[in-house]
Amino acid sequence: MNLNLLNEKVTHNVFGKGKIVNQDESIITINFNENIKKFVYPDAFGTFISLKDKDTAESLKKIISKKEMEEKALEKKREEKKKQEALEQQRIQQIKDHKIHESSQIAFWLDENEQQNIFTDWQVSTGKIQSGPNKGQPNRAARLRPNSAALLTARGKNQAETERQILGLYMVNETFAGNLSEDGMVPAHADFKIKLTDQEAEKMLFWNYYKSKNYPHRTTWNSGKYRYFDNVWTAQILKDIIALKTDEEEIKEIKNFLEYFSKMNLLDIDNIPEACGALKQ
């Protein structure tokens, strides 16, 4: 709010009595007996200049008070942003120090029950250890860290393995560490989660991205709840999902996902190679 102060009489600590002859959003011009001076509005009031009219002075006081509150709130936001940026830099440094594994992502094979619940629960179990002294205990996916993403895959009972689809994916919770997990659950990050439609999933085949180093043409997933997945493959998937989407808001969200993922995994977002999984050999 800008108070109209034209022709108001004032007193300055040095220049004495005067009258306001011009005003805009940030500057007032005062005539002190033909001595024209300009001042910052409203900062000069209460420090160098006082208004003669008490009612106008009271109104201006409220404006100044409101401005000071807004500036304090803005400064608080700036400080919070600085803290967030510092925490982000600290997290990135921790990732660098951790020496990111080239395959620190995880691909899950969802059973029918998990397919029904995953997009409400947004967490997946790594399953239980099947043999040995720790049989029955949660299977800890030790490579998983805050830089990891969980890929959600499935295929129908009557589908060939080559038809395995990607149903969605999510970043793991930013405080998650797989080697410290007590229950074997891999929870999702609050912000970075993607669910594909049935039509989109049909176009996102798992084996377009995944390939075995020793057997690059082989498309077999005979058993096991999960397998580790390459960091670059995950970035390729995100890029291809962006190309699939038509809704501008969804595209923006997935681009943010890709930027976050690339930063967390120290990938060059502008130099992600084309997918070359087993189906593309």
XYZ file of C-alpha atoms in Angstrom:
281
model
C 0.000 0.000 0.000
C 1.341 3.421 -0.992
C 0.027 6.366 1.067
C -0.621 9.599 -0.816
C 1.662 12.187 0.789
C 1.549 14.978 -1.801
C 1.514 18.455 -0.218
C 1.980 17.005 3.268
C 4.128 19.166 5.565
C 7.224 17.621 7.077
C 10.192 18.407 9.284
C 13.710 17.168 8.511
C 16.433 16.854 11.175
C 18.837 19.004 9.115
C 16.882 20.854 6.412
C 14.025 21.950 8.670
C 10.433 22.405 7.481
C 9.301 21.470 3.978
C 6.509 20.143 1.818
C 6.275 16.980 -0.270
C 5.981 17.987 -3.922
C 6.389 14.632 -5.696
C 6.090 10.937 -4.838
C 6.392 7.526 -6.492
C 6.669 3.979 -5.118
C 10.190 4.387 -3.774
C 11.130 8.095 -3.813
C 9.633 11.276 -2.317
C 10.679 14.803 -3.309
C 10.549 17.567 -0.695
C 10.818 21.304 -1.155
C 12.669 22.908 1.775
C 12.188 26.603 0.953
C 13.290 26.153 -2.709
C 15.892 23.586 -1.686
C 14.699 20.418 -3.441
C 15.749 17.078 -1.936
C 14.876 13.436 -2.748
C 14.585 10.625 -0.182
C 13.907 6.885 -0.173
C 10.268 6.125 0.643
C 9.242 5.071 3.239
C 12.667 4.423 4.824
C 13.465 8.104 5.498
C 10.399 8.559 7.725
C 10.928 7.892 11.376
C 14.685 8.356 10.928
C 15.225 11.761 9.299
C 11.760 13.049 8.488
C 8.543 13.413 10.498
C 5.054 14.295 9.257
C 3.196 17.211 10.770
C -0.292 15.677 10.430
C -0.705 13.090 13.230
C -3.337 10.949 11.448
C -1.192 10.701 8.313
C 1.859 9.938 10.446
C -0.047 7.091 12.171
C -1.135 5.625 8.814
C 2.421 5.777 7.534
C 3.675 4.132 10.713
C 1.428 1.116 10.007
C 2.735 0.897 6.440
C 6.340 0.991 7.647
C 5.582 -1.650 10.273
C 4.004 -3.936 7.650
C 6.975 -3.475 5.332
C 9.399 -4.356 8.128
C 7.434 -7.539 8.860
C 7.482 -8.489 5.176
C 11.228 -7.884 4.994
C 11.798 -10.034 8.089
C 9.700 -12.829 6.568
C 11.655 -12.542 3.311
C 14.957 -12.643 5.170
C 13.771 -15.740 7.049
C 12.979 -17.418 3.710
C 16.424 -16.502 2.427
C 18.050 -18.023 5.510
C 15.955 -21.188 5.164
C 16.926 -21.444 1.493
C 20.600 -21.075 2.415
C 20.241 -23.847 4.995
C 18.531 -26.125 2.459
C 21.256 -25.432 -0.109
C 23.919 -26.164 2.499
C 22.216 -29.445 3.412
C 21.954 -30.351 -0.274
C 25.647 -29.665 -0.800
C 26.435 -31.721 2.285
C 24.324 -34.606 0.953
C 26.024 -34.444 -2.455
C 29.422 -34.424 -0.752
C 28.396 -37.479 1.268
C 27.406 -39.202 -1.969
C 30.785 -38.342 -3.507
C 32.559 -39.641 -0.430
C 30.409 -42.787 -0.498
C 31.775 -43.653 -3.968
C 28.577 -44.364 -5.859
C 28.281 -47.868 -7.225
C 27.533 -47.945 -10.966
C 24.498 -50.131 -10.225
C 22.996 -48.666 -7.069
C 19.403 -48.742 -8.348
C 16.979 -51.603 -7.729
C 14.432 -53.305 -10.002
C 11.584 -55.131 -8.247
C 9.463 -57.974 -9.573
C 6.047 -57.152 -8.107
C 3.595 -59.927 -7.283
C -0.155 -59.430 -7.859
C -0.814 -58.154 -4.346
C 2.026 -55.629 -4.559
C 0.761 -54.417 -7.940
C -2.552 -53.554 -6.298
C -1.027 -51.723 -3.329
C 2.218 -50.165 -4.527
C 0.750 -46.887 -5.748
C -0.963 -46.243 -2.409
C 1.673 -47.671 -0.049
C 4.695 -46.519 -2.079
C 7.035 -49.042 -0.506
C 8.239 -52.507 -1.537
C 9.703 -55.387 0.432
C 13.061 -56.850 -0.564
C 11.786 -60.233 0.668
C 13.318 -62.647 3.126
C 16.556 -64.628 3.118
C 15.750 -68.123 1.877
C 18.586 -70.186 3.370
C 21.528 -70.196 5.756
C 21.812 -69.021 9.359
C 19.813 -65.846 8.639
C 16.953 -67.652 6.909
C 13.644 -65.837 7.354
C 15.232 -62.475 8.145
C 14.661 -59.430 5.884
C 16.896 -59.339 2.830
C 18.853 -56.093 3.001
C 19.614 -54.407 -0.335
C 22.953 -53.073 0.873
C 23.734 -50.873 -2.153
C 20.670 -48.686 -1.720
C 21.242 -45.130 -0.544
C 19.414 -41.788 -0.981
C 20.760 -41.701 -4.564
C 18.885 -44.921 -5.416
C 15.674 -45.356 -7.385
C 13.304 -48.319 -7.197
C 12.029 -49.608 -10.541
C 8.642 -51.363 -10.416
C 8.242 -54.197 -12.921
C 5.832 -57.054 -13.570
C 4.661 -59.480 -16.240
C 1.459 -61.467 -16.586
C 1.391 -65.213 -15.898
C 0.899 -65.929 -19.583
C 3.363 -63.323 -20.803
C 6.859 -64.060 -22.023
C 9.720 -62.595 -19.998
C 10.494 -60.280 -22.903
C 7.133 -58.587 -22.225
C 8.031 -57.540 -18.677
C 6.756 -53.992 -18.212
C 7.883 -51.035 -16.142
C 4.868 -49.918 -14.090
C 6.548 -46.934 -12.432
C 9.476 -45.953 -10.271
C 10.431 -43.835 -7.298
C 13.441 -42.412 -5.529
C 14.016 -43.997 -2.136
C 13.451 -41.948 0.992
C 16.228 -39.379 1.412
C 17.322 -40.889 4.770
C 17.216 -44.544 3.653
C 20.240 -46.857 3.811
C 19.679 -50.418 2.650
C 22.379 -51.947 4.849
C 20.664 -50.491 7.949
C 17.105 -51.509 7.046
C 15.520 -53.564 9.819
C 12.316 -54.622 8.055
C 13.435 -54.991 4.436
C 11.006 -52.329 3.245
C 12.184 -49.737 0.711
C 10.102 -46.558 1.223
C 9.568 -43.877 -1.425
C 10.747 -40.284 -1.389
C 7.878 -37.890 -0.671
C 8.287 -35.984 -3.943
C 9.802 -38.224 -6.614
C 7.284 -40.898 -7.592
C 5.982 -41.953 -11.024
C 3.013 -44.145 -11.913
C 2.573 -45.156 -15.552
C -0.777 -45.800 -17.177
C -1.454 -49.272 -18.598
C -0.936 -47.900 -22.111
C 2.374 -46.264 -21.145
C 3.611 -49.394 -19.358
C 3.054 -51.445 -22.519
C 5.625 -49.235 -24.257
C 8.141 -49.332 -21.407
C 9.666 -52.805 -21.607
C 12.203 -53.696 -18.936
C 14.493 -55.562 -21.326
C 14.909 -52.529 -23.560
C 17.180 -51.233 -20.788
C 18.503 -54.180 -18.786
C 21.209 -56.478 -20.069
C 23.607 -58.909 -18.494
C 27.276 -58.063 -18.925
C 28.130 -61.708 -19.532
C 25.063 -62.604 -21.601
C 23.843 -59.351 -23.243
C 21.225 -61.113 -25.429
C 19.656 -63.118 -22.604
C 16.250 -62.098 -21.227
C 15.784 -64.304 -18.181
C 14.573 -63.497 -14.671
C 13.936 -66.949 -13.310
C 13.724 -66.111 -9.631
C 14.537 -63.515 -7.041
C 12.538 -60.600 -5.708
C 14.878 -57.939 -7.071
C 18.060 -57.262 -8.949
C 20.356 -54.279 -8.965
C 19.995 -51.891 -11.866
C 22.438 -49.576 -13.616
C 22.344 -45.841 -12.804
C 22.519 -44.810 -16.473
C 19.716 -47.222 -17.439
C 17.452 -45.524 -14.912
C 18.214 -42.113 -16.431
C 17.384 -43.559 -19.873
C 14.029 -44.753 -18.559
C 13.214 -41.336 -17.138
C 14.073 -39.666 -20.458
C 11.845 -42.108 -22.346
C 8.960 -41.590 -19.928
C 9.224 -37.838 -20.505
C 8.914 -38.511 -24.253
C 5.800 -40.641 -23.626
C 3.923 -38.093 -21.558
C 1.647 -35.430 -23.039
C 0.462 -33.623 -19.908
C 2.686 -30.571 -19.341
C 2.457 -30.780 -15.563
C 3.477 -34.448 -15.566
C 6.362 -33.703 -17.928
C 7.581 -30.974 -15.589
C 7.422 -33.304 -12.578
C 9.367 -36.074 -14.341
C 11.983 -33.600 -15.575
C 12.436 -32.529 -11.948
C 12.776 -36.224 -11.048
C 15.451 -36.699 -13.731
C 17.361 -33.600 -12.614
C 17.307 -34.747 -8.989
C 18.278 -38.308 -9.925
C 21.150 -37.128 -12.130
C 22.453 -34.797 -9.448
C 22.266 -37.496 -6.771
C 24.105 -39.969 -9.013
C 26.589 -37.450 -10.449
C 25.393 -38.050 -14.016
C 25.643 -35.559 -16.869
C 21.969 -35.060 -17.722
C 22.866 -33.766 -21.206
C 24.897 -36.837 -22.128
C 22.708 -39.812 -21.298
C 23.252 -42.476 -24.014
C 20.402 -44.212 -25.826
C 19.073 -47.408 -24.277
C 20.714 -50.621 -25.478
C 19.205 -53.399 -23.373
C 18.899 -57.069 -24.294
C 15.960 -56.468 -26.660
C 18.004 -53.938 -28.609
C 21.060 -56.158 -29.166
